[in-house]
Coordinates of C-alpha atoms in Angstrom, one line a residue:
M115 CA -30.1 -19.5 -25.4
N116 CA -29.0 -22.4 -23.0
S117 CA -25.4 -22.4 -24.3
P118 CA -22.8 -20.7 -22.0
F119 CA -21.5 -19.2 -25.3
R120 CA -24.8 -17.3 -26.0
T121 CA -24.1 -13.7 -27.0
K122 CA -25.8 -10.5 -26.1
T123 CA -26.3 -8.3 -29.2
V124 CA -25.0 -4.8 -29.4
E125 CA -28.6 -3.6 -29.7
Q126 CA -29.5 -5.4 -26.4
S127 CA -26.5 -3.9 -24.6
I128 CA -27.4 -0.4 -25.7
R129 CA -31.1 -0.8 -24.7
D130 CA -29.9 -1.8 -21.2
T131 CA -28.3 1.6 -20.9
E132 CA -31.7 3.3 -21.5
E133 CA -33.3 1.8 -18.4
P134 CA -33.8 4.8 -16.0
E135 CA -33.0 2.8 -12.9
H136 CA -29.8 1.4 -14.4
A137 CA -28.6 4.4 -16.5
L138 CA -25.4 6.3 -16.0
R139 CA -25.0 10.0 -16.6
K140 CA -23.2 11.0 -19.8
S141 CA -20.8 13.8 -18.8
L142 CA -17.3 12.9 -20.1
S143 CA -15.6 14.4 -23.1
A144 CA -12.5 13.3 -25.1
W145 CA -10.4 15.5 -23.0
D146 CA -11.8 13.9 -19.8
L147 CA -11.0 10.5 -21.2
T148 CA -7.5 11.4 -22.2
V149 CA -6.9 12.8 -18.7
F150 CA -8.3 9.6 -17.1
G151 CA -5.9 7.6 -19.3
V152 CA -2.8 9.6 -18.5
G153 CA -3.9 9.8 -14.9
V154 CA -3.9 6.0 -14.4
I155 CA -1.0 5.1 -16.7
I156 CA 1.6 7.5 -15.2
G157 CA 2.1 6.0 -11.8
T158 CA 4.0 3.1 -10.2
G159 CA 5.4 2.0 -13.5
I160 CA 7.5 5.1 -14.3
F161 CA 8.2 6.1 -10.7
V162 CA 9.4 2.6 -9.6
L163 CA 9.7 0.0 -12.3
T164 CA 12.1 2.0 -14.4
G165 CA 14.9 1.5 -11.9
I166 CA 14.2 -2.3 -11.5
A167 CA 14.1 -2.9 -15.3
A168 CA 17.3 -0.9 -16.0
R169 CA 19.3 -2.3 -13.1
N170 CA 18.4 -5.9 -13.5
N171 CA 17.1 -6.5 -17.1
A172 CA 18.1 -4.1 -19.8
G173 CA 20.3 -1.2 -18.8
P174 CA 19.9 2.0 -20.9
A175 CA 18.0 -0.2 -23.4
T176 CA 15.0 0.0 -21.1
A177 CA 13.9 2.8 -23.3
L178 CA 13.6 0.2 -26.1
A179 CA 11.6 -2.0 -23.7
F180 CA 9.1 0.8 -23.2
V181 CA 8.8 1.1 -27.0
A182 CA 8.2 -2.7 -27.2
A183 CA 5.6 -2.6 -24.5
G184 CA 4.0 0.4 -26.0
I185 CA 3.7 -1.4 -29.4
V186 CA 1.9 -4.3 -27.7
C187 CA -0.5 -1.8 -26.1
A188 CA -1.0 0.1 -29.3
L189 CA -2.1 -3.0 -31.1
A190 CA -4.5 -3.7 -28.3
A191 CA -5.6 -0.1 -28.2
L192 CA -6.7 -0.2 -31.8
C193 CA -9.0 -3.1 -31.0
Y194 CA -10.3 -1.5 -27.9
A195 CA -11.0 1.7 -29.8
E196 CA -13.2 -0.1 -32.4
F197 CA -15.2 -1.9 -29.7
A198 CA -15.6 1.1 -27.5
S199 CA -17.0 3.2 -30.3
T200 CA -19.2 0.3 -31.6
V201 CA -20.5 -0.9 -28.2
P202 CA -20.5 2.3 -26.0
V203 CA -21.5 0.4 -22.8
A204 CA -19.9 0.2 -19.4
G205 CA -17.7 -2.9 -18.8
S206 CA -14.9 -2.6 -21.3
A207 CA -13.5 -6.1 -22.2
Y208 CA -16.3 -7.8 -20.4
T209 CA -19.0 -6.1 -22.5
F210 CA -17.0 -6.5 -25.7
S211 CA -16.6 -10.2 -25.1
Y212 CA -20.3 -10.7 -24.3
A213 CA -21.2 -9.1 -27.7
S214 CA -18.8 -11.2 -29.7
I215 CA -17.6 -14.5 -28.1
G216 CA -20.2 -15.4 -25.6
E217 CA -21.4 -15.2 -22.0
L218 CA -18.9 -17.6 -20.3
P219 CA -15.8 -16.0 -21.9
A220 CA -17.3 -12.6 -20.9
W221 CA -17.8 -13.8 -17.3
I222 CA -14.3 -15.0 -17.2
I223 CA -12.8 -11.8 -18.4
G224 CA -15.0 -9.8 -16.1
W225 CA -14.0 -12.0 -13.2
D226 CA -10.4 -11.4 -14.2
L227 CA -10.8 -7.6 -14.4
V228 CA -12.4 -7.4 -11.0
L229 CA -9.4 -9.1 -9.4
E230 CA -6.9 -7.0 -11.4
F231 CA -8.5 -3.7 -10.5
A232 CA -8.9 -4.7 -6.8
L233 CA -5.3 -5.8 -6.3
G234 CA -4.0 -2.8 -8.3
T235 CA -6.1 -0.3 -6.2
A236 CA -5.1 -1.8 -2.9
V237 CA -1.4 -2.1 -3.7
V238 CA -1.1 1.5 -5.1
A239 CA -3.0 2.8 -2.0
V240 CA -0.4 1.1 0.2
G241 CA 2.4 2.5 -1.9
W242 CA 0.9 6.0 -1.6
S243 CA 0.7 5.6 2.1
G244 CA 4.4 4.8 2.2
Y245 CA 5.3 7.9 0.2
V246 CA 3.1 10.1 2.5
R247 CA 4.6 8.7 5.7
H248 CA 8.1 9.3 4.4
L249 CA 7.3 12.9 3.4
M250 CA 5.5 13.6 6.8
D251 CA 8.5 12.2 8.7
T252 CA 11.3 13.9 6.8
N253 CA 9.7 17.3 6.1
L254 CA 7.2 17.8 8.9
G255 CA 8.5 15.7 11.7
W256 CA 5.2 13.9 12.0
T257 CA 5.3 10.2 12.7
L258 CA 2.3 7.9 12.7
P259 CA 2.1 5.3 15.5
T260 CA 3.7 2.0 14.2
S261 CA 0.5 0.1 14.8
L262 CA -1.3 2.4 12.2
S263 CA 1.6 2.4 9.7
G264 CA 0.8 -0.9 8.0
P265 CA 2.4 -4.4 7.9
D266 CA 5.4 -3.0 5.9
A267 CA 6.3 -0.7 8.8
G268 CA 5.9 -3.4 11.4
G269 CA 2.4 -2.4 12.3
H270 CA -1.0 -4.0 12.0
F271 CA -3.2 -1.6 10.0
D272 CA -2.4 1.0 7.3
L273 CA -4.7 3.9 8.3
L274 CA -3.7 6.2 5.5
A275 CA -4.3 3.6 2.7
F276 CA -7.6 2.8 4.3
L277 CA -8.8 6.4 4.5
L278 CA -7.6 7.2 0.9
V279 CA -9.7 4.4 -0.6
L280 CA -12.8 5.5 1.4
V281 CA -12.4 9.2 0.3
L282 CA -12.0 8.1 -3.3
T283 CA -15.1 5.9 -2.9
W284 CA -17.1 9.0 -1.8
I285 CA -15.8 11.0 -4.8
L286 CA -16.9 8.3 -7.2
V287 CA -20.3 8.1 -5.6
V288 CA -20.9 11.8 -5.9
G289 CA -20.1 11.8 -9.6
T290 CA -17.8 10.9 -12.4
K291 CA -17.5 14.5 -13.6
L292 CA -16.2 15.5 -10.1
S293 CA -13.6 12.7 -10.2
A294 CA -12.6 13.9 -13.7
R295 CA -12.0 17.4 -12.4
I296 CA -9.9 16.2 -9.5
T297 CA -8.0 13.9 -11.9
A298 CA -7.3 16.8 -14.2
V299 CA -5.6 18.8 -11.4
V300 CA -3.6 15.8 -10.2
V301 CA -2.6 14.8 -13.7
A302 CA -1.3 18.3 -14.3
I303 CA 1.0 17.9 -11.3
K304 CA 2.2 14.5 -12.4
V305 CA 2.9 15.6 -16.0
T306 CA 4.8 18.7 -14.6
V307 CA 7.0 16.4 -12.5
V308 CA 7.7 14.1 -15.5
L309 CA 8.6 17.1 -17.6
L310 CA 10.7 18.4 -14.8
V311 CA 12.7 15.2 -14.8
I312 CA 13.2 15.4 -18.6
I313 CA 14.1 19.1 -18.8
A314 CA 16.2 19.4 -15.7
G315 CA 17.8 16.0 -16.2
L316 CA 19.1 16.9 -19.6
F317 CA 21.8 19.1 -18.0
F318 CA 23.2 16.2 -16.0
I319 CA 23.5 13.5 -18.6
K320 CA 26.9 11.8 -19.0
S321 CA 27.4 10.0 -22.3
D322 CA 29.5 7.3 -20.5
N323 CA 26.4 6.1 -18.7
Y324 CA 25.0 5.0 -22.0
S325 CA 27.9 2.6 -22.7
P326 CA 27.0 -0.1 -23.4
F327 CA 23.5 0.8 -24.4
I328 CA 22.6 -2.9 -24.6
P329 CA 24.7 -4.6 -21.9
P330 CA 26.0 -8.1 -22.7
A331 CA 23.6 -10.9 -22.0
Q332 CA 24.0 -12.9 -18.8
P333 CA 22.1 -15.7 -17.2
Q334 CA 19.3 -14.8 -14.8
A335 CA 20.6 -14.9 -11.3
E336 CA 18.3 -16.5 -8.7
G337 CA 16.5 -13.9 -6.6
V338 CA 17.0 -11.1 -9.1
S339 CA 14.0 -9.6 -10.9
G340 CA 14.0 -11.5 -14.1
W341 CA 10.6 -12.0 -15.5
H342 CA 11.2 -14.7 -18.1
S343 CA 9.2 -17.8 -17.4
P344 CA 10.5 -21.4 -17.7
L345 CA 7.8 -21.7 -20.3
V346 CA 10.0 -19.7 -22.7
Q347 CA 12.8 -22.2 -22.3
L348 CA 10.4 -25.1 -22.6
L349 CA 8.7 -23.9 -25.8
F350 CA 11.5 -22.2 -27.6
G351 CA 14.6 -24.0 -26.3
Y352 CA 16.8 -21.2 -25.1
E353 CA 18.0 -20.1 -21.6
P354 CA 16.3 -16.9 -20.5
T355 CA 18.7 -14.1 -19.9
N356 CA 19.0 -10.6 -18.4
F357 CA 20.5 -7.9 -20.6
G358 CA 21.3 -8.5 -24.2
V359 CA 18.6 -8.3 -26.8
M360 CA 16.4 -10.8 -25.0
G361 CA 16.8 -8.8 -21.8
I362 CA 14.8 -6.0 -23.5
F363 CA 11.8 -8.3 -23.8
T364 CA 12.4 -9.4 -20.2
A365 CA 12.2 -5.8 -19.2
A366 CA 9.2 -5.2 -21.5
S367 CA 7.3 -7.9 -19.6
L368 CA 8.0 -6.1 -16.4
I369 CA 7.4 -2.5 -17.4
F370 CA 4.2 -3.5 -19.2
F371 CA 2.7 -2.7 -15.8
A372 CA 3.6 0.9 -16.5
F373 CA 1.0 1.0 -19.4
I374 CA -1.8 -0.6 -17.5
G375 CA -4.7 1.8 -17.4
F376 CA -5.5 2.9 -21.0
D377 CA -8.0 0.0 -21.1
V378 CA -9.7 1.5 -18.0
V379 CA -10.8 4.4 -20.3
A380 CA -13.1 1.9 -22.1
T381 CA -15.0 1.2 -18.9
A382 CA -16.3 4.8 -19.0
A383 CA -17.8 4.5 -22.5
E384 CA -21.4 4.7 -21.2
E385 CA -20.7 7.9 -19.4
T386 CA -19.2 9.6 -22.5
K387 CA -21.2 12.3 -24.3
N388 CA -20.0 11.2 -27.8
P389 CA -18.4 7.8 -27.4
Q390 CA -18.2 7.0 -31.1
R391 CA -15.9 10.0 -31.6
D392 CA -14.3 10.5 -28.2
M393 CA -13.5 6.9 -27.0
P394 CA -10.8 6.3 -29.7
R395 CA -9.3 9.7 -29.1
G396 CA -9.1 9.1 -25.3
I397 CA -7.7 5.6 -25.6
L398 CA -5.1 6.3 -28.3
G399 CA -4.3 9.8 -27.2
S400 CA -3.4 8.8 -23.6
L401 CA -1.3 5.9 -24.7
L402 CA 0.7 8.0 -27.2
I403 CA 1.3 10.8 -24.7
C404 CA 2.5 8.3 -22.0
T405 CA 4.8 6.3 -24.4
V406 CA 6.6 9.4 -25.5
L407 CA 7.0 10.6 -21.9
Y408 CA 8.2 7.2 -20.7
V409 CA 10.9 6.8 -23.4
A410 CA 12.2 10.4 -22.7
V411 CA 12.3 9.9 -18.9
T412 CA 14.1 6.6 -19.3
L413 CA 16.8 8.0 -21.6
V414 CA 17.4 10.9 -19.3
V415 CA 17.5 8.9 -16.0
T416 CA 19.8 6.2 -17.4
G417 CA 22.0 9.0 -18.8
M418 CA 22.2 10.7 -15.4
Q419 CA 23.1 7.6 -13.4
K420 CA 24.8 4.4 -14.3
Y421 CA 22.2 1.6 -14.6
T422 CA 24.1 -0.6 -12.2
E423 CA 23.7 2.0 -9.5
M424 CA 20.0 2.9 -10.0
S425 CA 17.6 2.6 -7.1
P426 CA 15.0 -0.2 -7.4
T427 CA 12.5 1.8 -5.3
A428 CA 12.8 5.5 -6.2
P429 CA 14.9 5.7 -9.4
L430 CA 13.9 9.2 -10.5
A431 CA 14.4 10.8 -7.1
E432 CA 17.7 8.9 -6.5
A433 CA 19.1 9.9 -9.9
F434 CA 18.8 13.6 -8.9
K435 CA 20.3 12.8 -5.5
S436 CA 23.3 11.2 -7.3
V437 CA 24.0 14.6 -9.0
N438 CA 23.5 16.6 -5.8
Q439 CA 20.1 18.0 -6.7
P440 CA 18.0 17.4 -3.5
F441 CA 15.4 20.0 -4.5
F442 CA 14.4 18.0 -7.6
S443 CA 14.5 14.8 -5.7
G444 CA 12.0 16.1 -3.1
A445 CA 9.8 17.5 -5.9
I446 CA 9.7 14.1 -7.6
S447 CA 8.8 12.3 -4.4
L448 CA 6.0 14.8 -3.7
G449 CA 4.7 14.5 -7.3
A450 CA 4.8 10.7 -7.1
S451 CA 2.8 10.7 -3.9
V452 CA 0.1 13.0 -5.3
G453 CA 0.1 11.2 -8.6
L454 CA -0.7 7.8 -7.1
I455 CA -4.0 9.2 -5.9
T456 CA -5.5 9.3 -9.4
V457 CA -4.1 5.8 -10.2
C458 CA -6.1 4.5 -7.2
M459 CA -9.2 6.4 -8.1
I460 CA -9.3 5.4 -11.8
L461 CA -8.6 1.7 -11.0
L462 CA -11.5 1.8 -8.6
L463 CA -13.7 3.5 -11.2
G464 CA -12.9 0.8 -13.7
Q465 CA -13.6 -2.0 -11.3
T466 CA -17.0 -0.6 -10.2
R467 CA -18.1 -0.2 -13.9
V468 CA -17.2 -3.8 -14.7
F469 CA -19.0 -5.0 -11.6
F470 CA -22.0 -2.7 -12.5
A471 CA -22.2 -4.2 -16.0
M472 CA -22.0 -7.8 -14.8
S473 CA -24.7 -7.0 -12.2
R474 CA -27.0 -5.4 -14.8
D475 CA -26.8 -8.5 -16.9
G476 CA -27.8 -10.7 -13.9
L477 CA -24.5 -12.5 -13.6
L478 CA -24.1 -10.8 -10.3
P479 CA -27.0 -9.7 -8.0
R480 CA -29.0 -7.0 -9.8
T481 CA -29.2 -4.8 -6.8
F482 CA -25.7 -3.6 -7.4
S483 CA -26.6 -2.2 -10.8
V484 CA -29.1 0.3 -9.4
T485 CA -27.8 3.9 -9.9
H486 CA -28.1 6.8 -7.5
P487 CA -31.3 8.8 -8.1
K488 CA -29.4 12.1 -8.0
Y489 CA -25.8 11.4 -9.1
R490 CA -26.6 8.6 -11.6
T491 CA -23.6 6.6 -10.4
P492 CA -23.6 2.9 -9.4
Y493 CA -23.4 3.8 -5.8
R494 CA -24.2 0.4 -4.2
A495 CA -21.4 -1.4 -6.2
T496 CA -19.0 1.5 -5.5
I497 CA -19.6 1.5 -1.8
L498 CA -19.4 -2.3 -1.5
L499 CA -16.1 -2.5 -3.5
G500 CA -14.7 0.6 -1.9
V501 CA -15.1 -0.6 1.6
L502 CA -13.7 -4.1 0.7
I503 CA -10.7 -2.6 -1.0
A504 CA -10.1 -0.1 1.8
V505 CA -10.0 -3.0 4.3
L506 CA -7.7 -5.0 2.0
A507 CA -5.4 -2.0 1.7
G508 CA -5.4 -1.5 5.4
F509 CA -4.1 -5.0 6.0
T510 CA -2.0 -5.6 2.9
S511 CA 1.7 -6.0 2.9
L512 CA 3.2 -4.2 -0.1
E513 CA 4.6 -7.0 -2.2
T514 CA 5.0 -6.9 -6.0
L515 CA 1.8 -8.2 -7.4
A516 CA 2.5 -6.6 -10.8
E517 CA 2.9 -9.9 -12.5
L518 CA -0.6 -11.1 -11.6
V519 CA -2.1 -7.8 -12.7
N520 CA 0.0 -8.0 -15.9
I521 CA -1.2 -11.5 -16.9
G522 CA -4.8 -10.6 -16.3
T523 CA -4.5 -7.5 -18.5
L524 CA -2.7 -9.3 -21.3
F525 CA -5.4 -12.0 -21.2
A526 CA -8.0 -9.2 -21.6
F527 CA -6.1 -7.9 -24.6
V528 CA -6.2 -11.4 -26.3
V529 CA -9.9 -11.7 -25.8
V530 CA -10.7 -8.2 -27.1
A531 CA -8.5 -8.7 -30.2
L532 CA -10.3 -12.1 -30.9
G533 CA -13.6 -10.4 -30.4
V534 CA -12.9 -7.8 -33.1
I535 CA -12.3 -10.6 -35.6
V536 CA -15.4 -12.5 -34.5
L537 CA -17.7 -9.5 -34.6
R538 CA -16.4 -8.4 -38.0
K539 CA -17.5 -11.8 -39.3
T540 CA -20.8 -12.2 -37.4
R541 CA -22.0 -8.5 -37.6
P542 CA -20.5 -6.8 -40.6
D543 CA -23.6 -4.6 -40.7
L544 CA -22.8 -2.7 -37.5
H545 CA -21.9 1.0 -37.7
R546 CA -18.3 1.3 -36.6
A547 CA -17.3 4.9 -36.0
F548 CA -13.7 3.8 -35.6
R549 CA -12.4 0.7 -37.5
T550 CA -9.3 -1.2 -36.5
P551 CA -7.0 -1.1 -39.6
W552 CA -5.9 -4.2 -41.4
V553 CA -8.2 -6.7 -39.8
P554 CA -7.5 -9.5 -39.1
V555 CA -3.7 -8.7 -39.3
V556 CA -3.6 -6.2 -36.5
P557 CA -5.8 -8.2 -34.0
I558 CA -3.7 -11.4 -34.8
L559 CA -0.5 -9.4 -34.1
S560 CA -2.1 -8.1 -30.9
I561 CA -2.9 -11.6 -29.8
L562 CA 0.6 -13.0 -30.6
A563 CA 2.4 -10.0 -28.9
S564 CA 0.2 -10.3 -25.8
L565 CA 0.8 -14.1 -25.6
W566 CA 4.5 -13.5 -26.0
L567 CA 4.7 -11.2 -23.0
M568 CA 2.5 -13.6 -21.0
L569 CA 5.0 -16.4 -21.7
N570 CA 7.7 -14.2 -20.2
L571 CA 5.9 -14.2 -16.8
P572 CA 6.8 -16.7 -14.0
A573 CA 5.2 -20.1 -13.9
E574 CA 3.9 -19.3 -10.4
T575 CA 1.9 -16.4 -11.9
W576 CA 0.3 -18.7 -14.4
L577 CA -0.7 -21.1 -11.5
R578 CA -2.3 -18.3 -9.4
F579 CA -4.1 -17.0 -12.4
A580 CA -5.4 -20.4 -13.3
I581 CA -6.7 -20.9 -9.7
W582 CA -8.6 -17.6 -9.8
M583 CA -10.1 -18.4 -13.2
A584 CA -11.2 -21.9 -12.0
I585 CA -13.0 -20.3 -9.0
G586 CA -14.7 -17.9 -11.4
V587 CA -16.0 -20.8 -13.6
V588 CA -17.5 -22.4 -10.5
V589 CA -19.2 -19.2 -9.5
Y590 CA -20.6 -18.8 -13.0
F591 CA -22.2 -22.2 -13.1
A592 CA -23.4 -22.0 -9.5
Y593 CA -25.0 -18.5 -9.8
G594 CA -24.3 -16.5 -13.0
R595 CA -25.7 -18.9 -15.6
R596 CA -29.0 -19.5 -13.7
H597 CA -29.6 -15.7 -13.0
S598 CA -28.4 -14.4 -16.4
R599 CA -31.0 -12.1 -17.9
L600 CA -30.1 -13.4 -21.4
G601 CA -30.7 -17.0 -20.3
Q602 CA -34.0 -16.5 -18.6
V603 CA -37.2 -17.7 -20.2
G604 CA -38.6 -15.0 -22.4
A605 CA -35.4 -12.9 -22.1
D606 CA -35.3 -12.3 -25.9
A607 CA -38.9 -11.0 -25.8
K608 CA -37.9 -8.7 -22.9
Y609 CA -35.2 -7.2 -25.0

């Protein structure tokens, strides 16, 4: 029990969810989980990164890059589905790691997820603010004072991003079911916009734009978005390129950001009515729906406009502008701005649940794991994180932090896949409502695929990630290990 690799059994984790003061309300169905997944997955990735990947990395073959990234996520999703149905407790990869690999790895992955979700929420909030300011200015003639338009517009504080996060914080405090209903409405709008792109765009496809489907390989130009890391050249001995076959993997490392979110579904396991049945459906269903939509949208957009001319900031809207269809362009911009709301909300939901789970285990102050007496939500953790992220969003300049979020998510995938193998060996007796097929082959493939995409990220990203992880290790040994419920004298008797 003194080892930093002590594990918390599945039975102990489930008993914790039965403590009245720290219990969450079970109100979500498989449909709610699927909507959550689609709501957070369809966002910045498809509305922005498609243009960057096609223009700089893969051309029309960006559709194949989405398939490659989708396969990596599918392998991880099979592992997540087994864990989420076996350990239906808030915390996602953090909780899974605690039950299989140990406390220190669980802390590290929880620390990683807190950063990932915080940065993702703040950056998407700032992106939403930019969309709304543009729509207000061009359609209503309303212009916010420069000082309240955020650093990207030459101001000091982004009022819209700040207010958005505060409103979403209130919604999450009031109840997860309410947030699910709001998400369902917004997701319907987003999916309608995506289907609009696919159906309307079919009439403007020019076959010449697909030639060549896989553009010839060329060296990565300095300053152009090419996501291959020098690590690839060091380990495998070839010069990283844009375009060509390897350019597809370069693009996959970038647009992997477009799939981030399906793992957030697992953080809501404890609030699901029938997690053993519904968690696998929600995780795998949302991923399948989004992969099909992504590939279809990419094929349509690269067929409408030559990849060399695609916009790196608003590729879908600009593609319709290029064929003189301003109505569709405006509809897409409106849909994107509305859609980003759910991305923010579900990322914030995921972060609060990871923070809540770590607090309930004593690795963070226990006061943040107390749930609201009426709404049964972790209101203290939600308010704390919501206010901090709102301030962060207010003062954040919108820079591409996708690579840092990507490496954190891929690292979580590696840990979860490893955890499936370990738990199969250590606890073969556990009831598993969903079983990952072909263990250990599928988890090993998931680990290798995730590591491959991680190697394609810039060396600077690895350095920033290592620094954040080092800080987390210091915090664990300074506070978490000493306050861990599992490590306290008599903790096993308490359980």
